[in-house]
Amino acid sequence: MEKDNFEKIFVVMPFYNEEKVINDVINEIKSAGFSNIIAVDDGSSDNAFEKIKNVSGVTALKHKINRGKGAATKTGIEAAKLLGAEIIVTMDGDGQHDPVDISNLIRPILNGQVDVVLGSRLHKPEGMPWHKILHNKIGNIITWYLFGLYVTDSQSGFRAYSIKAADVINTKGDRYEYDSEVLREIYLYKLKYQEVPIKVRYTEYSMGKIHKQGFINGFKTLYKMIWKLIH
Amino acid sequence: MMELKFHLYQIIVLIVSSIMIFQGIKNFIRGKGGQTFYKLIIRIAVWGGMSIIAIFPQATNILAGLVGLEGNINAVILTAFLLIFLMIFKLLSAIERLEQDISEVTRKESLKNLEK
């Protein structure tokens, strides 16, 4: 892929208390060839924001209070639109996503084949804990039942959007239900999408973080999804 | 002449209801505490309804007839449940709206420098 093509590609990375890894993740994204990075600090209480606010190529934004991964991702996408993005990639800030996969994610959009590319951890689940796989499969079935679209990884945050898709998709979910809501929007607006296998790096660090999707958060997400339907 | 005999619970309900209704009217007149006409009507209906049932327990028979249930206590409980459910729904809707507003304000604030 030509490097010039990457100029209007923005990588949006929401994060919360990722002081230990945030610089490494940013360096990895740059090493993968992507220099437009929008890092959204979702009200962290550590010094992560201070560490990245002056890093070149990084647009650092800060939520004054914690609003959830969905809200932070949406802020990043809005920022990317303001900065003239043509393709927007979203990925987690804890280092579990490998920036090398970004090229695979954006390729179908660059080729004009689809509007949205969904990274799927379940195409290559090696190293993924069994409870995560189970949790994901349950999430996929619920998302399909409630929102009408069946994908192999409904909870993945590693995705790429064309500017057309980013303009159309309008989510209201602030927390983890955001990822499923995006699928509802794809279904509603009949956006073309494709799933692409991605690698996941479940390190001791990322597994130890308390705010990650667990079963209790899973139930909260389910409640939010149902509430959005009846409300 | 009919003798009026009150139980303690009836007096308590009457006092609490009167205070709640009085507070509501006072807040509405002074425009305090976000008291709107709609909220005042709900307050009067809920606390007034409780007072009526406490003073005239036989009024529940009318409610039972309206709801279509034989047991008057069942009718009261069912109606109360429905009212509580509606209130919780309204409350959750309001919280949801507030949450979204907070997110929107937080977003605008964080994007302030980019929009300049």
mmCIF file of C-alpha atoms in Angstrom:
data_model
loop_
_atom_site.group_PDB
_atom_site.id
_atom_site.type_symbol
_atom_site.label_atom_id
_atom_site.label_comp_id
_atom_site.label_asym_id
_atom_site.label_seq_id
_atom_site.Cartn_x
_atom_site.Cartn_y
_atom_site.Cartn_z
ATOM 1 C CA MET A 1 0.000 0.000 0.000
ATOM 2 C CA GLU A 2 1.240 3.478 -0.818
ATOM 3 C CA LYS A 3 2.210 5.588 2.178
ATOM 4 C CA ASP A 4 0.352 8.575 0.679
ATOM 5 C CA ASN A 5 -2.885 6.664 1.109
ATOM 6 C CA PHE A 6 -2.362 6.727 4.879
ATOM 7 C CA GLU A 7 -2.501 10.519 5.194
ATOM 8 C CA LYS A 8 -6.248 10.713 5.659
ATOM 9 C CA ILE A 9 -6.404 7.634 7.841
ATOM 10 C CA PHE A 10 -6.887 8.360 11.508
ATOM 11 C CA VAL A 11 -6.461 5.859 14.296
ATOM 12 C CA VAL A 12 -8.798 6.549 17.223
ATOM 13 C CA MET A 13 -7.711 5.056 20.508
ATOM 14 C CA PRO A 14 -9.834 5.516 23.647
ATOM 15 C CA PHE A 15 -8.060 4.694 26.886
ATOM 16 C CA TYR A 16 -8.583 4.740 30.631
ATOM 17 C CA ASN A 17 -5.713 4.545 33.106
ATOM 18 C CA GLU A 18 -3.219 3.074 30.605
ATOM 19 C CA GLU A 19 -0.174 4.996 31.841
ATOM 20 C CA LYS A 20 2.026 1.876 31.745
ATOM 21 C CA VAL A 21 1.437 0.957 28.105
ATOM 22 C CA ILE A 22 0.084 4.006 26.285
ATOM 23 C CA ASN A 23 3.418 5.184 24.853
ATOM 24 C CA ASP A 24 4.296 1.688 23.623
ATOM 25 C CA VAL A 25 0.917 1.382 21.896
ATOM 26 C CA ILE A 26 1.399 4.763 20.189
ATOM 27 C CA ASN A 27 4.915 3.803 19.063
ATOM 28 C CA GLU A 28 3.597 0.529 17.659
ATOM 29 C CA ILE A 29 0.910 2.370 15.679
ATOM 30 C CA LYS A 30 3.561 4.699 14.266
ATOM 31 C CA SER A 31 5.827 1.765 13.431
ATOM 32 C CA ALA A 32 2.936 0.220 11.498
ATOM 33 C CA GLY A 33 2.970 3.361 9.311
ATOM 34 C CA PHE A 34 0.111 5.380 10.763
ATOM 35 C CA SER A 35 0.961 8.844 11.993
ATOM 36 C CA ASN A 36 -2.481 10.333 12.590
ATOM 37 C CA ILE A 37 -3.429 9.146 16.029
ATOM 38 C CA ILE A 38 -6.287 10.476 18.125
ATOM 39 C CA ALA A 39 -5.924 9.329 21.724
ATOM 40 C CA VAL A 40 -8.939 9.967 23.929
ATOM 41 C CA ASP A 41 -8.335 9.868 27.655
ATOM 42 C CA ASP A 42 -11.642 8.870 29.215
ATOM 43 C CA GLY A 43 -11.176 10.619 32.541
ATOM 44 C CA SER A 44 -8.096 8.675 33.694
ATOM 45 C CA SER A 45 -6.824 9.247 37.206
ATOM 46 C CA ASP A 46 -3.216 8.382 36.273
ATOM 47 C CA ASN A 47 -0.691 10.398 34.243
ATOM 48 C CA ALA A 48 -1.371 8.799 30.865
ATOM 49 C CA PHE A 49 -2.641 12.030 29.334
ATOM 50 C CA GLU A 50 0.410 13.990 30.501
ATOM 51 C CA LYS A 51 2.638 11.373 28.906
ATOM 52 C CA ILE A 52 1.101 11.668 25.455
ATOM 53 C CA LYS A 53 -0.192 15.214 25.139
ATOM 54 C CA ASN A 54 2.999 16.518 23.505
ATOM 55 C CA VAL A 55 3.883 13.461 21.419
ATOM 56 C CA SER A 56 4.130 14.397 17.748
ATOM 57 C CA GLY A 57 1.444 12.999 15.488
ATOM 58 C CA VAL A 58 -0.877 12.442 18.436
ATOM 59 C CA THR A 59 -4.007 14.498 18.945
ATOM 60 C CA ALA A 60 -4.604 14.026 22.633
ATOM 61 C CA LEU A 61 -8.116 14.670 23.907
ATOM 62 C CA LYS A 62 -9.371 14.367 27.441
ATOM 63 C CA HIS A 63 -12.783 13.658 28.924
ATOM 64 C CA LYS A 64 -12.887 15.476 32.238
ATOM 65 C CA ILE A 65 -14.952 12.647 33.701
ATOM 66 C CA ASN A 66 -15.152 8.977 32.820
ATOM 67 C CA ARG A 67 -17.973 8.396 30.318
ATOM 68 C CA GLY A 68 -17.168 4.925 29.045
ATOM 69 C CA LYS A 69 -15.416 3.356 26.104
ATOM 70 C CA GLY A 70 -18.300 4.027 23.703
ATOM 71 C CA ALA A 71 -18.446 7.727 24.562
ATOM 72 C CA ALA A 72 -14.662 8.090 24.241
ATOM 73 C CA THR A 73 -14.629 6.282 20.882
ATOM 74 C CA LYS A 74 -17.387 8.562 19.627
ATOM 75 C CA THR A 75 -15.400 11.622 20.737
ATOM 76 C CA GLY A 76 -12.393 10.315 18.816
ATOM 77 C CA ILE A 77 -14.474 9.702 15.698
ATOM 78 C CA GLU A 78 -15.924 13.231 15.889
ATOM 79 C CA ALA A 79 -12.372 14.589 16.205
ATOM 80 C CA ALA A 80 -11.234 12.553 13.189
ATOM 81 C CA LYS A 81 -14.097 13.976 11.134
ATOM 82 C CA LEU A 82 -13.102 17.504 12.152
ATOM 83 C CA LEU A 83 -9.520 16.777 11.095
ATOM 84 C CA GLY A 84 -10.623 15.648 7.627
ATOM 85 C CA ALA A 85 -10.333 11.870 7.958
ATOM 86 C CA GLU A 86 -11.408 9.642 5.091
ATOM 87 C CA ILE A 87 -10.935 6.381 6.945
ATOM 88 C CA ILE A 88 -11.204 6.003 10.711
ATOM 89 C CA VAL A 89 -9.773 3.035 12.599
ATOM 90 C CA THR A 90 -10.767 2.414 16.213
ATOM 91 C CA MET A 91 -8.688 0.268 18.544
ATOM 92 C CA ASP A 92 -8.242 -0.310 22.277
ATOM 93 C CA GLY A 93 -5.561 1.550 24.175
ATOM 94 C CA ASP A 94 -4.392 -1.321 26.379
ATOM 95 C CA GLY A 95 -2.193 -2.966 23.768
ATOM 96 C CA GLN A 96 -4.361 -6.023 23.157
ATOM 97 C CA HIS A 97 -4.786 -5.074 19.482
ATOM 98 C CA ASP A 98 -1.790 -5.378 17.176
ATOM 99 C CA PRO A 99 -1.433 -2.239 14.979
ATOM 100 C CA VAL A 100 0.065 -4.442 12.243
ATOM 101 C CA ASP A 101 -3.541 -5.560 11.584
ATOM 102 C CA ILE A 102 -4.621 -2.000 10.702
ATOM 103 C CA SER A 103 -3.467 -2.460 7.107
ATOM 104 C CA ASN A 104 -5.721 -5.509 6.759
ATOM 105 C CA LEU A 105 -8.621 -3.598 8.244
ATOM 106 C CA ILE A 106 -8.412 -0.598 5.930
ATOM 107 C CA ARG A 107 -7.645 -2.505 2.708
ATOM 108 C CA PRO A 108 -11.284 -3.409 1.825
ATOM 109 C CA ILE A 109 -12.303 0.247 2.380
ATOM 110 C CA LEU A 110 -9.405 1.597 0.301
ATOM 111 C CA ASN A 111 -10.437 -0.809 -2.455
ATOM 112 C CA GLY A 112 -13.982 0.569 -2.267
ATOM 113 C CA GLN A 113 -15.460 -2.812 -1.418
ATOM 114 C CA VAL A 114 -17.100 -2.010 1.908
ATOM 115 C CA ASP A 115 -18.019 0.815 4.300
ATOM 116 C CA VAL A 116 -17.091 -0.885 7.556
ATOM 117 C CA VAL A 117 -14.501 -3.531 8.419
ATOM 118 C CA LEU A 118 -14.909 -5.442 11.670
ATOM 119 C CA GLY A 119 -11.890 -7.017 13.275
ATOM 120 C CA SER A 120 -12.739 -10.475 14.546
ATOM 121 C CA ARG A 121 -10.805 -12.130 17.342
ATOM 122 C CA LEU A 122 -12.708 -15.342 16.879
ATOM 123 C CA HIS A 123 -11.226 -16.096 13.487
ATOM 124 C CA LYS A 124 -7.932 -16.741 15.276
ATOM 125 C CA PRO A 125 -8.832 -17.309 18.936
ATOM 126 C CA GLU A 126 -5.441 -18.770 19.930
ATOM 127 C CA GLY A 127 -4.481 -17.502 23.357
ATOM 128 C CA MET A 128 -7.943 -16.145 24.044
ATOM 129 C CA PRO A 129 -9.262 -17.401 27.409
ATOM 130 C CA TRP A 130 -12.206 -19.825 27.116
ATOM 131 C CA HIS A 131 -14.487 -17.595 29.182
ATOM 132 C CA LYS A 132 -13.820 -14.714 26.778
ATOM 133 C CA ILE A 133 -14.739 -16.945 23.837
ATOM 134 C CA LEU A 134 -17.943 -18.042 25.599
ATOM 135 C CA HIS A 135 -18.759 -14.468 26.576
ATOM 136 C CA ASN A 136 -18.264 -13.371 22.983
ATOM 137 C CA LYS A 137 -20.426 -16.106 21.524
ATOM 138 C CA ILE A 138 -23.268 -15.251 23.913
ATOM 139 C CA GLY A 139 -22.814 -11.566 22.994
ATOM 140 C CA ASN A 140 -22.971 -12.436 19.288
ATOM 141 C CA ILE A 141 -26.245 -14.323 19.680
ATOM 142 C CA ILE A 142 -27.836 -11.572 21.786
ATOM 143 C CA THR A 143 -26.661 -8.880 19.360
ATOM 144 C CA TRP A 144 -28.069 -10.850 16.430
ATOM 145 C CA TYR A 145 -31.386 -11.374 18.239
ATOM 146 C CA LEU A 146 -31.765 -7.741 19.331
ATOM 147 C CA PHE A 147 -30.096 -5.851 16.486
ATOM 148 C CA GLY A 148 -30.466 -8.199 13.533
ATOM 149 C CA LEU A 149 -26.850 -8.680 12.469
ATOM 150 C CA TYR A 150 -24.826 -11.825 13.145
ATOM 151 C CA VAL A 151 -21.063 -11.388 13.218
ATOM 152 C CA THR A 152 -18.363 -13.582 14.726
ATOM 153 C CA ASP A 153 -17.122 -10.903 17.149
ATOM 154 C CA SER A 154 -19.803 -8.408 18.104
ATOM 155 C CA GLN A 155 -17.756 -6.984 21.002
ATOM 156 C CA SER A 156 -14.560 -6.197 19.103
ATOM 157 C CA GLY A 157 -13.444 -2.589 19.268
ATOM 158 C CA PHE A 158 -10.875 -2.969 16.456
ATOM 159 C CA ARG A 159 -12.767 -1.662 13.435
ATOM 160 C CA ALA A 160 -12.381 0.588 10.427
ATOM 161 C CA TYR A 161 -14.964 2.961 8.986
ATOM 162 C CA SER A 162 -15.159 4.890 5.753
ATOM 163 C CA ILE A 163 -16.109 8.532 6.235
ATOM 164 C CA LYS A 164 -19.526 7.706 4.752
ATOM 165 C CA ALA A 165 -20.094 5.092 7.470
ATOM 166 C CA ALA A 166 -18.754 7.396 10.191
ATOM 167 C CA ASP A 167 -21.211 10.095 9.101
ATOM 168 C CA VAL A 168 -24.181 7.739 9.055
ATOM 169 C CA ILE A 169 -23.544 5.764 12.235
ATOM 170 C CA ASN A 170 -25.145 7.481 15.190
ATOM 171 C CA THR A 171 -24.804 5.667 18.478
ATOM 172 C CA LYS A 172 -26.025 6.659 21.917
ATOM 173 C CA GLY A 173 -24.380 3.941 23.997
ATOM 174 C CA ASP A 174 -21.646 5.272 26.234
ATOM 175 C CA ARG A 175 -20.219 2.040 27.523
ATOM 176 C CA TYR A 176 -19.574 -1.410 26.098
ATOM 177 C CA GLU A 177 -22.996 -1.584 24.375
ATOM 178 C CA TYR A 178 -21.482 0.847 21.855
ATOM 179 C CA ASP A 179 -19.869 -1.975 19.851
ATOM 180 C CA SER A 180 -23.207 -3.752 19.437
ATOM 181 C CA GLU A 181 -24.987 -0.511 18.606
ATOM 182 C CA VAL A 182 -22.618 0.029 15.692
ATOM 183 C CA LEU A 183 -23.799 -3.314 14.305
ATOM 184 C CA ARG A 184 -27.414 -2.167 14.625
ATOM 185 C CA GLU A 185 -26.557 0.938 12.608
ATOM 186 C CA ILE A 186 -24.798 -1.155 9.934
ATOM 187 C CA TYR A 187 -27.946 -3.281 9.693
ATOM 188 C CA LEU A 188 -30.336 -0.305 9.708
ATOM 189 C CA TYR A 189 -28.483 1.713 7.076
ATOM 190 C CA LYS A 190 -27.541 -1.355 5.033
ATOM 191 C CA LEU A 191 -23.858 -0.472 5.112
ATOM 192 C CA LYS A 192 -21.508 -2.890 3.374
ATOM 193 C CA TYR A 193 -19.260 -4.619 5.879
ATOM 194 C CA GLN A 194 -16.629 -7.309 6.062
ATOM 195 C CA GLU A 195 -15.027 -9.236 8.897
ATOM 196 C CA VAL A 196 -11.262 -9.525 8.989
ATOM 197 C CA PRO A 197 -9.287 -11.767 11.347
ATOM 198 C CA ILE A 198 -7.231 -9.907 13.934
ATOM 199 C CA LYS A 199 -4.687 -11.040 16.472
ATOM 200 C CA VAL A 200 -5.332 -10.494 20.155
ATOM 201 C CA ARG A 201 -2.618 -10.129 22.743
ATOM 202 C CA TYR A 202 -3.992 -11.145 26.099
ATOM 203 C CA THR A 203 -1.158 -10.136 28.362
ATOM 204 C CA GLU A 204 -1.052 -10.314 32.140
ATOM 205 C CA TYR A 205 -1.488 -6.553 32.095
ATOM 206 C CA SER A 206 -4.578 -6.438 29.895
ATOM 207 C CA MET A 207 -6.186 -9.407 31.654
ATOM 208 C CA GLY A 208 -5.606 -7.834 35.048
ATOM 209 C CA LYS A 209 -7.455 -4.641 34.338
ATOM 210 C CA ILE A 210 -10.617 -4.485 36.363
ATOM 211 C CA HIS A 211 -12.629 -2.380 33.972
ATOM 212 C CA LYS A 212 -12.550 -4.949 31.188
ATOM 213 C CA GLN A 213 -15.647 -6.768 30.011
ATOM 214 C CA GLY A 214 -16.494 -9.357 32.621
ATOM 215 C CA PHE A 215 -19.729 -11.215 33.182
ATOM 216 C CA ILE A 216 -21.146 -8.455 35.415
ATOM 217 C CA ASN A 217 -20.321 -5.857 32.771
ATOM 218 C CA GLY A 218 -21.814 -8.262 30.255
ATOM 219 C CA PHE A 219 -25.129 -8.187 32.098
ATOM 220 C CA LYS A 220 -24.965 -4.393 32.315
ATOM 221 C CA THR A 221 -24.338 -4.273 28.568
ATOM 222 C CA LEU A 222 -27.295 -6.586 27.949
ATOM 223 C CA TYR A 223 -29.535 -4.439 30.142
ATOM 224 C CA LYS A 224 -28.449 -1.313 28.252
ATOM 225 C CA MET A 225 -29.083 -2.975 24.898
ATOM 226 C CA ILE A 226 -32.593 -4.033 25.908
ATOM 227 C CA TRP A 227 -33.286 -0.630 27.468
ATOM 228 C CA LYS A 228 -32.316 1.107 24.215
ATOM 229 C CA LEU A 229 -34.863 -1.035 22.394
ATOM 230 C CA ILE A 230 -37.816 -0.414 24.725
ATOM 231 C CA HIS A 231 -36.986 3.181 25.525
ATOM 232 C CA MET B 1 -75.018 9.688 64.261
ATOM 233 C CA MET B 2 -72.136 7.853 62.539
ATOM 234 C CA GLU B 3 -69.153 7.338 64.820
ATOM 235 C CA LEU B 4 -65.762 8.037 63.245
ATOM 236 C CA LYS B 5 -63.100 5.711 64.580
ATOM 237 C CA PHE B 6 -59.544 6.069 63.255
ATOM 238 C CA HIS B 7 -56.694 3.594 63.566
ATOM 239 C CA LEU B 8 -53.156 4.832 64.176
ATOM 240 C CA TYR B 9 -51.989 3.917 60.628
ATOM 241 C CA GLN B 10 -54.779 6.043 59.151
ATOM 242 C CA ILE B 11 -53.679 9.068 61.161
ATOM 243 C CA ILE B 12 -50.013 8.539 60.170
ATOM 244 C CA VAL B 13 -50.871 8.195 56.471
ATOM 245 C CA LEU B 14 -53.066 11.294 56.675
ATOM 246 C CA ILE B 15 -50.345 13.390 58.356
ATOM 247 C CA VAL B 16 -47.572 12.236 55.956
ATOM 248 C CA SER B 17 -49.803 12.745 52.907
ATOM 249 C CA SER B 18 -50.849 16.217 54.060
ATOM 250 C CA ILE B 19 -47.219 17.243 54.585
ATOM 251 C CA MET B 20 -46.200 15.909 51.157
ATOM 252 C CA ILE B 21 -49.085 17.637 49.374
ATOM 253 C CA PHE B 22 -48.517 20.865 51.314
ATOM 254 C CA GLN B 23 -44.793 20.819 50.417
ATOM 255 C CA GLY B 24 -45.634 20.204 46.755
ATOM 256 C CA ILE B 25 -48.106 23.094 46.598
ATOM 257 C CA LYS B 26 -45.698 25.385 48.465
ATOM 258 C CA ASN B 27 -42.831 24.527 46.079
ATOM 259 C CA PHE B 28 -45.092 24.980 43.069
ATOM 260 C CA ILE B 29 -46.299 28.408 44.215
ATOM 261 C CA ARG B 30 -42.748 29.539 45.014
ATOM 262 C CA GLY B 31 -41.386 27.908 41.852
ATOM 263 C CA LYS B 32 -38.881 25.945 43.921
ATOM 264 C CA GLY B 33 -37.295 22.490 43.625
ATOM 265 C CA GLY B 34 -38.164 22.078 39.954
ATOM 266 C CA GLN B 35 -41.809 21.576 40.897
ATOM 267 C CA THR B 36 -43.858 21.677 37.713
ATOM 268 C CA PHE B 37 -47.634 21.516 37.404
ATOM 269 C CA TYR B 38 -47.350 17.948 36.058
ATOM 270 C CA LYS B 39 -45.262 16.848 39.045
ATOM 271 C CA LEU B 40 -47.684 18.531 41.427
ATOM 272 C CA ILE B 41 -50.655 16.697 39.893
ATOM 273 C CA ILE B 42 -48.819 13.354 40.260
ATOM 274 C CA ARG B 43 -47.917 14.184 43.857
ATOM 275 C CA ILE B 44 -51.517 15.059 44.695
ATOM 276 C CA ALA B 45 -52.835 11.944 42.912
ATOM 277 C CA VAL B 46 -50.418 9.568 44.700
ATOM 278 C CA TRP B 47 -50.565 11.021 48.222
ATOM 279 C CA GLY B 48 -54.226 12.034 47.910
ATOM 280 C CA GLY B 49 -55.080 8.532 46.706
ATOM 281 C CA MET B 50 -53.303 7.024 49.695
ATOM 282 C CA SER B 51 -55.203 9.316 52.073
ATOM 283 C CA ILE B 52 -58.552 8.450 50.499
ATOM 284 C CA ILE B 53 -57.838 4.722 50.789
ATOM 285 C CA ALA B 54 -56.649 5.154 54.390
ATOM 286 C CA ILE B 55 -59.729 7.124 55.450
ATOM 287 C CA PHE B 56 -62.274 5.277 53.304
ATOM 288 C CA PRO B 57 -61.017 1.684 52.926
ATOM 289 C CA GLN B 58 -64.301 0.778 51.211
ATOM 290 C CA ALA B 59 -63.188 3.015 48.293
ATOM 291 C CA THR B 60 -60.965 0.127 47.240
ATOM 292 C CA ASN B 61 -64.134 -1.741 46.176
ATOM 293 C CA ILE B 62 -64.723 0.932 43.524
ATOM 294 C CA LEU B 63 -61.101 0.505 42.369
ATOM 295 C CA ALA B 64 -61.508 -3.284 42.312
ATOM 296 C CA GLY B 65 -64.572 -2.874 40.125
ATOM 297 C CA LEU B 66 -62.708 -0.521 37.800
ATOM 298 C CA VAL B 67 -59.643 -2.740 37.509
ATOM 299 C CA GLY B 68 -61.785 -5.848 37.178
ATOM 300 C CA LEU B 69 -60.296 -7.795 40.065
ATOM 301 C CA GLU B 70 -62.425 -9.421 42.728
ATOM 302 C CA GLY B 71 -60.242 -8.793 45.765
ATOM 303 C CA ASN B 72 -60.039 -5.104 46.588
ATOM 304 C CA ILE B 73 -56.591 -5.418 48.196
ATOM 305 C CA ASN B 74 -55.289 -7.178 45.062
ATOM 306 C CA ALA B 75 -56.620 -4.291 42.985
ATOM 307 C CA VAL B 76 -54.838 -1.750 45.203
ATOM 308 C CA ILE B 77 -51.542 -3.670 45.076
ATOM 309 C CA LEU B 78 -51.766 -4.135 41.299
ATOM 310 C CA THR B 79 -52.536 -0.463 40.717
ATOM 311 C CA ALA B 80 -49.704 0.556 43.058
ATOM 312 C CA PHE B 81 -47.302 -1.755 41.204
ATOM 313 C CA LEU B 82 -48.308 -0.268 37.873
ATOM 314 C CA LEU B 83 -47.840 3.249 39.186
ATOM 315 C CA ILE B 84 -44.442 2.382 40.678
ATOM 316 C CA PHE B 85 -43.406 0.692 37.425
ATOM 317 C CA LEU B 86 -44.396 3.790 35.462
ATOM 318 C CA MET B 87 -42.487 6.015 37.858
ATOM 319 C CA ILE B 88 -39.359 3.844 37.650
ATOM 320 C CA PHE B 89 -39.592 3.872 33.861
ATOM 321 C CA LYS B 90 -39.893 7.645 33.866
ATOM 322 C CA LEU B 91 -37.004 7.936 36.294
ATOM 323 C CA LEU B 92 -34.770 5.652 34.214
ATOM 324 C CA SER B 93 -35.641 7.636 31.076
ATOM 325 C CA ALA B 94 -34.673 10.851 32.834
ATOM 326 C CA ILE B 95 -31.391 9.325 34.051
ATOM 327 C CA GLU B 96 -30.631 8.049 30.550
ATOM 328 C CA ARG B 97 -31.268 11.500 29.096
ATOM 329 C CA LEU B 98 -29.036 13.086 31.717
ATOM 330 C CA GLU B 99 -26.268 10.535 31.067
ATOM 331 C CA GLN B 100 -26.367 11.339 27.361
ATOM 332 C CA ASP B 101 -26.352 15.059 28.052
ATOM 333 C CA ILE B 102 -23.333 14.658 30.349
ATOM 334 C CA SER B 103 -21.491 12.688 27.650
ATOM 335 C CA GLU B 104 -22.342 15.309 25.052
ATOM 336 C CA VAL B 105 -21.112 18.166 27.261
ATOM 337 C CA THR B 106 -17.931 16.207 28.090
ATOM 338 C CA ARG B 107 -17.384 15.561 24.368
ATOM 339 C CA LYS B 108 -17.903 19.191 23.382
ATOM 340 C CA GLU B 109 -15.510 20.298 26.092
ATOM 341 C CA SER B 110 -12.803 17.888 24.948
ATOM 342 C CA LEU B 111 -13.226 18.902 21.287
ATOM 343 C CA LYS B 112 -13.234 22.620 22.084
ATOM 344 C CA ASN B 113 -9.655 23.194 20.919
ATOM 345 C CA LEU B 114 -10.152 21.314 17.643
ATOM 346 C CA GLU B 115 -13.279 23.241 16.724
ATOM 347 C CA LYS B 116 -11.531 26.618 17.056
#
